[in-house]
PDB file of C-alpha atoms in Angstrom:
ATOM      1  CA  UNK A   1     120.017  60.822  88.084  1.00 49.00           C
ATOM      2  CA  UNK A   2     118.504  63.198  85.634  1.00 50.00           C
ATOM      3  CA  UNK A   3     117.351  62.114  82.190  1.00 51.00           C
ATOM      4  CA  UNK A   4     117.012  64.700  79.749  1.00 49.00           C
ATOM      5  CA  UNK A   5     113.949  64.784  77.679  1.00 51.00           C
ATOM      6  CA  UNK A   6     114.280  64.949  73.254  1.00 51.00           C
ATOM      7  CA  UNK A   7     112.682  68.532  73.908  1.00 53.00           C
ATOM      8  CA  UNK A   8     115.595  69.625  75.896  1.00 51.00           C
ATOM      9  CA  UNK A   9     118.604  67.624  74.555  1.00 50.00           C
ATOM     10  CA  UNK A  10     120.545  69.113  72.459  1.00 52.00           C
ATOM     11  CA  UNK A  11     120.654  68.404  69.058  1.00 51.00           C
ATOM     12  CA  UNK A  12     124.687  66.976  68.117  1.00 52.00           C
ATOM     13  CA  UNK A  13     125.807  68.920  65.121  1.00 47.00           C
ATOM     14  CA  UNK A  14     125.193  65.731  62.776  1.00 48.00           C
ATOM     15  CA  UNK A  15     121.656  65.793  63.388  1.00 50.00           C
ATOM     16  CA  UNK A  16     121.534  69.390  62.545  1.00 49.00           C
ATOM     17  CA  UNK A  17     122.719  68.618  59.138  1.00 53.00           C
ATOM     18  CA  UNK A  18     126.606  68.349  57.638  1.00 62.00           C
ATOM     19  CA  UNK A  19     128.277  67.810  60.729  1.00 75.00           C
ATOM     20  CA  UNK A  20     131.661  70.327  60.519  1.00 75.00           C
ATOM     21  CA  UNK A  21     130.354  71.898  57.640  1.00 75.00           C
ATOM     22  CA  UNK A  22     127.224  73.093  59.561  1.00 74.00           C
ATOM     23  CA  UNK A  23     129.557  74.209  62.743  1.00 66.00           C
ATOM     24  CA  UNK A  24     131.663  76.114  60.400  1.00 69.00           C
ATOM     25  CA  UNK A  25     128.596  77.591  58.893  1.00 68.00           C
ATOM     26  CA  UNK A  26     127.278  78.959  62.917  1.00 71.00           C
ATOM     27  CA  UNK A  27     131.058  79.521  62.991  1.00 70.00           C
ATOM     28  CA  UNK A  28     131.992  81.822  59.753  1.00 77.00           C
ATOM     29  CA  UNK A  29     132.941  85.078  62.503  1.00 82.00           C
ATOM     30  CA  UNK A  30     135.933  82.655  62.873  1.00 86.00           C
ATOM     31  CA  UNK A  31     137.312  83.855  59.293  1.00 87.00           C
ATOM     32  CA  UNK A  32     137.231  87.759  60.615  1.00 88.00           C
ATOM     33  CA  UNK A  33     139.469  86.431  63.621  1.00 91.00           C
ATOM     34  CA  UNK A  34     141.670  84.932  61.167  1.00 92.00           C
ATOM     35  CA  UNK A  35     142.205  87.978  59.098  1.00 94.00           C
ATOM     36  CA  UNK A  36     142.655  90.179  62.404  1.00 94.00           C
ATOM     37  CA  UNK A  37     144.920  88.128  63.721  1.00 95.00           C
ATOM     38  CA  UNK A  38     147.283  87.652  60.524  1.00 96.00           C
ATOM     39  CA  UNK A  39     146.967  91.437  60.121  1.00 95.00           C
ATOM     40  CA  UNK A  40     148.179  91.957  63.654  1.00 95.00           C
ATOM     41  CA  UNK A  41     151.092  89.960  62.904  1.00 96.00           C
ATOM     42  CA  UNK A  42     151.993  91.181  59.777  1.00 95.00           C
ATOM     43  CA  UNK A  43     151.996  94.699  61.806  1.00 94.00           C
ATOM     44  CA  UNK A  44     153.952  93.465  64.920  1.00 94.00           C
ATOM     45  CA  UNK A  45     156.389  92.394  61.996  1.00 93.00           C
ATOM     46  CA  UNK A  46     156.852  95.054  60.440  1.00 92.00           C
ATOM     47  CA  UNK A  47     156.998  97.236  63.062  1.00 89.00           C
ATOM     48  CA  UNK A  48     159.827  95.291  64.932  1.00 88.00           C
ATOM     49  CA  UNK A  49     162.012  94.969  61.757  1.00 89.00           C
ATOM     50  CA  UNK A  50     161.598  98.889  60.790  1.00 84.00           C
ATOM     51  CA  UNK A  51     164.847 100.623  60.746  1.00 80.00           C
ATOM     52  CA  UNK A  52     164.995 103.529  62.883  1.00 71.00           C
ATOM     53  CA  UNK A  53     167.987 105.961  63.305  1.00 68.00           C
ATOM     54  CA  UNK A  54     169.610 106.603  66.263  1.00 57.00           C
ATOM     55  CA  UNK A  55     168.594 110.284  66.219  1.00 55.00           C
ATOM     56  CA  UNK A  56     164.829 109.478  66.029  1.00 57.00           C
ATOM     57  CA  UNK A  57     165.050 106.786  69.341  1.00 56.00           C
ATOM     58  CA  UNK A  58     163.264 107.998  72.559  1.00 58.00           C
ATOM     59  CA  UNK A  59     160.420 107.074  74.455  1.00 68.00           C
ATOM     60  CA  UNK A  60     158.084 107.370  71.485  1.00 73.00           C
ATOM     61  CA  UNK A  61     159.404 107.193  68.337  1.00 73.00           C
ATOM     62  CA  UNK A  62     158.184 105.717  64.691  1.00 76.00           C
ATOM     63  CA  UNK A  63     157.966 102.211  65.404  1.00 82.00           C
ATOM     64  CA  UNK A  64     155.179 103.589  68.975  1.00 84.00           C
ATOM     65  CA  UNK A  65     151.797 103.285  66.677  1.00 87.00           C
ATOM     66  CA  UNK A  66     152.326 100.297  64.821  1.00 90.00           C
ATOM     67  CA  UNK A  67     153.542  98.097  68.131  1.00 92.00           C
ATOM     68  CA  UNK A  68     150.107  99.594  69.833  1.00 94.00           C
ATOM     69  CA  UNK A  69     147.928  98.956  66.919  1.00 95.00           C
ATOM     70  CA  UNK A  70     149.264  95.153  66.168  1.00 95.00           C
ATOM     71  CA  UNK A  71     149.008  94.779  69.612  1.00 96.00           C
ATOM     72  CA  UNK A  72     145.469  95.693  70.008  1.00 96.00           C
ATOM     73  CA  UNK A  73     144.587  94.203  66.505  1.00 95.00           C
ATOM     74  CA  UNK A  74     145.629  90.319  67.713  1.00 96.00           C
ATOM     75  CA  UNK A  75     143.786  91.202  71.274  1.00 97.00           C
ATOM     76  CA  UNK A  76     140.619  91.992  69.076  1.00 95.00           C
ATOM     77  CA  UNK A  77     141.148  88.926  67.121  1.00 95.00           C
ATOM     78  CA  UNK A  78     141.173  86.882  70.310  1.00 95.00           C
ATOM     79  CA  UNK A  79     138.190  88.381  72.165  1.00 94.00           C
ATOM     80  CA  UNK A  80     136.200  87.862  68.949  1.00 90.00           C
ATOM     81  CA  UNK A  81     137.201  84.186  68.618  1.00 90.00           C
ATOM     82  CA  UNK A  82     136.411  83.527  72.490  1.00 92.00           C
ATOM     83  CA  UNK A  83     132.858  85.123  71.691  1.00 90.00           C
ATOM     84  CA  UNK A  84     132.094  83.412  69.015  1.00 85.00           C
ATOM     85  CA  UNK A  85     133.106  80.503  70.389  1.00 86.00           C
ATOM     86  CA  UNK A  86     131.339  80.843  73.378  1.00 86.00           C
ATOM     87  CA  UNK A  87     127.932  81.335  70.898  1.00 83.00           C
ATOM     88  CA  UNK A  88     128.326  85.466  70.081  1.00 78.00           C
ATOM     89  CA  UNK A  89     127.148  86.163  66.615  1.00 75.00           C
ATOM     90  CA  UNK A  90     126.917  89.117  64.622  1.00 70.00           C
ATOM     91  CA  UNK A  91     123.482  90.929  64.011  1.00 72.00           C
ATOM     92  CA  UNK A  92     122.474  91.733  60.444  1.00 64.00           C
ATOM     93  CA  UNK A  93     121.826  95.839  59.791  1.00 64.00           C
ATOM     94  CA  UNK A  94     118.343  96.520  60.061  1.00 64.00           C
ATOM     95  CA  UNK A  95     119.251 100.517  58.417  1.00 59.00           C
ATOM     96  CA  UNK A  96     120.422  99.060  54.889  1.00 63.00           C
ATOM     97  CA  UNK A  97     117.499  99.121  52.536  1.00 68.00           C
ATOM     98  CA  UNK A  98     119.073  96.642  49.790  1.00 69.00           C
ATOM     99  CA  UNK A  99     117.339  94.200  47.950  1.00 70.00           C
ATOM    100  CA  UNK A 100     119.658  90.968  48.054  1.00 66.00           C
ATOM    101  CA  UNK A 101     117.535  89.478  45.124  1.00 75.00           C
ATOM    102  CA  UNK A 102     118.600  91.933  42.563  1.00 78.00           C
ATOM    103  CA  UNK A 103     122.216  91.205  40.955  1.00 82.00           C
ATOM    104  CA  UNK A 104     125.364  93.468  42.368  1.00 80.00           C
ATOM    105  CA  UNK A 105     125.797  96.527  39.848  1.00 87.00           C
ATOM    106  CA  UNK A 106     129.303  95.501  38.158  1.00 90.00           C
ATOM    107  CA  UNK A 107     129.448  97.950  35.624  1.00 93.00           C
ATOM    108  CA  UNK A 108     129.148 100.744  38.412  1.00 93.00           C
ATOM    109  CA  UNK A 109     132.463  98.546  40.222  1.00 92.00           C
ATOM    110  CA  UNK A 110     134.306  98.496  37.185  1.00 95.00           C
ATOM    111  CA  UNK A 111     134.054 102.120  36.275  1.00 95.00           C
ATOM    112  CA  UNK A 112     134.867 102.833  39.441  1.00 95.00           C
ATOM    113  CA  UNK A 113     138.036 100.054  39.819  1.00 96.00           C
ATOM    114  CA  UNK A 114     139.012 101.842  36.595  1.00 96.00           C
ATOM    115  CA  UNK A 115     138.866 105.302  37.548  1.00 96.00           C
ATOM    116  CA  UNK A 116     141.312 104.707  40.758  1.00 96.00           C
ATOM    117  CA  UNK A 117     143.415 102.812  38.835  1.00 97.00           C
ATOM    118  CA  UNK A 118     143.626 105.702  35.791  1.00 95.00           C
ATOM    119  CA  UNK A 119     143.893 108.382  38.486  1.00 95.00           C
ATOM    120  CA  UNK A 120     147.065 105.986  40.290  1.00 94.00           C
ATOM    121  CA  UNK A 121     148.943 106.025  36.844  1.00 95.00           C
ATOM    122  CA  UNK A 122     148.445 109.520  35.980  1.00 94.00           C
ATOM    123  CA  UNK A 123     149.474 110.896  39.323  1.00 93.00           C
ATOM    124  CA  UNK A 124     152.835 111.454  38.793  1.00 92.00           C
ATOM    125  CA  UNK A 125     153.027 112.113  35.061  1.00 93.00           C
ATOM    126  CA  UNK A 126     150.130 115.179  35.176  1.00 93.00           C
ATOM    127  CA  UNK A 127     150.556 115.736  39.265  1.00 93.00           C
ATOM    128  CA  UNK A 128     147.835 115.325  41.893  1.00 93.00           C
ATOM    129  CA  UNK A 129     145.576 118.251  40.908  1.00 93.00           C
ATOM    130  CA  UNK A 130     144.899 117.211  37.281  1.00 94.00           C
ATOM    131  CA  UNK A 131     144.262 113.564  38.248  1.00 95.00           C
ATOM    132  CA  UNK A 132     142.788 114.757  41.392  1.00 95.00           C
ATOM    133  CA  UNK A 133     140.142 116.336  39.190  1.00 95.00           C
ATOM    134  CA  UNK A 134     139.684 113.166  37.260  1.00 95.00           C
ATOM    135  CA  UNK A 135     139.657 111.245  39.883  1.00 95.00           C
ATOM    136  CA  UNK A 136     136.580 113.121  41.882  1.00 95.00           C
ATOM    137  CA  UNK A 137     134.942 113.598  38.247  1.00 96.00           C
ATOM    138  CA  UNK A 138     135.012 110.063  36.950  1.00 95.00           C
ATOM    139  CA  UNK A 139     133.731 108.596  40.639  1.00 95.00           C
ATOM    140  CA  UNK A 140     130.881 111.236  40.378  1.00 95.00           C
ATOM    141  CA  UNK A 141     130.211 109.669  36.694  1.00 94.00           C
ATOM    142  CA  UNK A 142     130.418 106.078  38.076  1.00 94.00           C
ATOM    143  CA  UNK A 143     128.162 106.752  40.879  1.00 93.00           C
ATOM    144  CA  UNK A 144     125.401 108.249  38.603  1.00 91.00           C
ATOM    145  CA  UNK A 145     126.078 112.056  38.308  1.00 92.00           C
ATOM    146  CA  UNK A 146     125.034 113.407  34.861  1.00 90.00           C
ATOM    147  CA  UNK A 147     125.672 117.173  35.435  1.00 92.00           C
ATOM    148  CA  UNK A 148     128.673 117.040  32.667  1.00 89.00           C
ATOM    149  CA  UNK A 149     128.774 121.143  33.213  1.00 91.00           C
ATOM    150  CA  UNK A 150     128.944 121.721  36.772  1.00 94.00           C
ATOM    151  CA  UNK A 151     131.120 118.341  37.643  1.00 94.00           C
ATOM    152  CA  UNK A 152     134.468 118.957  36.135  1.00 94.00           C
ATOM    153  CA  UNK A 153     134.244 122.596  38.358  1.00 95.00           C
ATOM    154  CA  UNK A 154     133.353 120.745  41.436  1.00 96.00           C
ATOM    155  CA  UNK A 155     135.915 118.112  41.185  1.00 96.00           C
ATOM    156  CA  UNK A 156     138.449 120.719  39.935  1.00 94.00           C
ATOM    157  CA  UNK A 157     137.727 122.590  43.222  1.00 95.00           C
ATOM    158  CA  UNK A 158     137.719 119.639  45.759  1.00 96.00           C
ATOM    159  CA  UNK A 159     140.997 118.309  43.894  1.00 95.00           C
ATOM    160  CA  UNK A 160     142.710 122.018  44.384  1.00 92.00           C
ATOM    161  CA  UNK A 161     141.490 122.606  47.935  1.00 94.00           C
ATOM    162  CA  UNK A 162     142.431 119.192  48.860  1.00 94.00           C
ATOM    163  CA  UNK A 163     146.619 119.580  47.258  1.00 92.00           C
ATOM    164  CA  UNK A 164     147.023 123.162  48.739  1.00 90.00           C
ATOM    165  CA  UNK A 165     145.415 121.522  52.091  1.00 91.00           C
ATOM    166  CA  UNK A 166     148.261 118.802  52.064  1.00 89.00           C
ATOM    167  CA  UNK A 167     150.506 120.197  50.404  1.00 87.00           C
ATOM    168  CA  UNK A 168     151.158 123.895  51.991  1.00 86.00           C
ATOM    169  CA  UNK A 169     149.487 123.577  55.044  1.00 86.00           C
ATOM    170  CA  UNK A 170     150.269 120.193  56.352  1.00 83.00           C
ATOM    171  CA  UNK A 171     153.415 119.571  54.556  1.00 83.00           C
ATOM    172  CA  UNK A 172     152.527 116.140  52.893  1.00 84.00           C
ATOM    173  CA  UNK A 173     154.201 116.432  49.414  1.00 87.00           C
ATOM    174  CA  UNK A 174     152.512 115.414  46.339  1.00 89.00           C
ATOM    175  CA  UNK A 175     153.267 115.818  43.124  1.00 91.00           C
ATOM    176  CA  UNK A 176     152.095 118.861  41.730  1.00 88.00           C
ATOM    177  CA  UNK A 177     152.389 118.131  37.701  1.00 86.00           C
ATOM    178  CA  UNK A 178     153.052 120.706  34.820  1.00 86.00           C
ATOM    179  CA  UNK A 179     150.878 122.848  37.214  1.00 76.00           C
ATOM    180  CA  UNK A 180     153.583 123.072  40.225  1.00 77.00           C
ATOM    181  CA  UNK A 181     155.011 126.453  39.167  1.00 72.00           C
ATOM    182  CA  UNK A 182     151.500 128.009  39.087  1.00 70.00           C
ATOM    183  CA  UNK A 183     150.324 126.291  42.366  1.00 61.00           C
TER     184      UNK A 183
END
């Protein structure tokens, strides 16, 4: 009969302070399996109710990719809940060199939340070039940029390259704007 000593008992999560609120705490990786595994679903779902023609069945078809990646998302979700479970835990970056003490810069977010949104609106109205440009222009302003004379050429570049890369050579269609006959 072995007695175990109070240096090597363990301590029972009550002890340890808040009782399910502390194993939830060791626990939070749980939430990522959550969100893996309702995204896996939500893909499996979709991917078994898509409507395919007859004329696009075969071995592979549309519906191939989604099956495989719902698939592998749930398996993820599982292996990382038996993990963590089983006492796994994610290890902070050592690379990042952020201060956590300073306050999150939401003025940078905002003009940034606002410049997607302005470039999703004008889209199809001026065409993906013209709020392409925007787009690249405004982010570059958001994220600090002050060159106001070499920007607007830059992101007018990137957002031309980027619709004749798309658009002619890999067939995606987007809108081209009051600049489609000239493109």
């Amino acid at each position: 009969m072995t007695t175990s000593t109070p240096e090597t008992a363990p301590t029972p999560p009550e002890e340890r302070g808040g009782g399910r609120r502390a194993w939830l705490r060791e626990h939070s990786e749980l939430g990522v399996c959550v969100m893996l595994l309702a995204l896996g679903a939500l893909v499996l779902t979709d991917a078994l109710t898509m409507d395919v023609e007859i004329a696009q069945r075969g071995p592979i078809g549309p519906k191939t990719v989604p099956i495989a990646v719902g698939i592998g998302l749930l398996v993820v979700a599982v292996i990382l809940a038996v993990d963590v479970l089983r006492g796994g835990r994610g290890e902070a970056e050592g690379g990042e060199d952020i201060d956590l003490s300073e306050p999150a810069d939401w003025r940078t977010v905002l003009l940034l939340a606002g410049v997607f949104l302005g470039a999703a609106v004008l889209i199809e109205p001026l065409g993906f070039p013209i709020a392409g440009a925007l787009l690249f222009w405004g982010a570059a302003y958001a994220l600090g940029s002050r060159h106001l004379d070499r920007d607007p050429l830059i992101a007018a570049g990137i957002s031309l390259i980027t619709y004749v890369v798309f658009n002619n050579l890999l067939g995606v269609p987007l809108p081209g704007g009051p600049l489609m006959g000239v493109l």
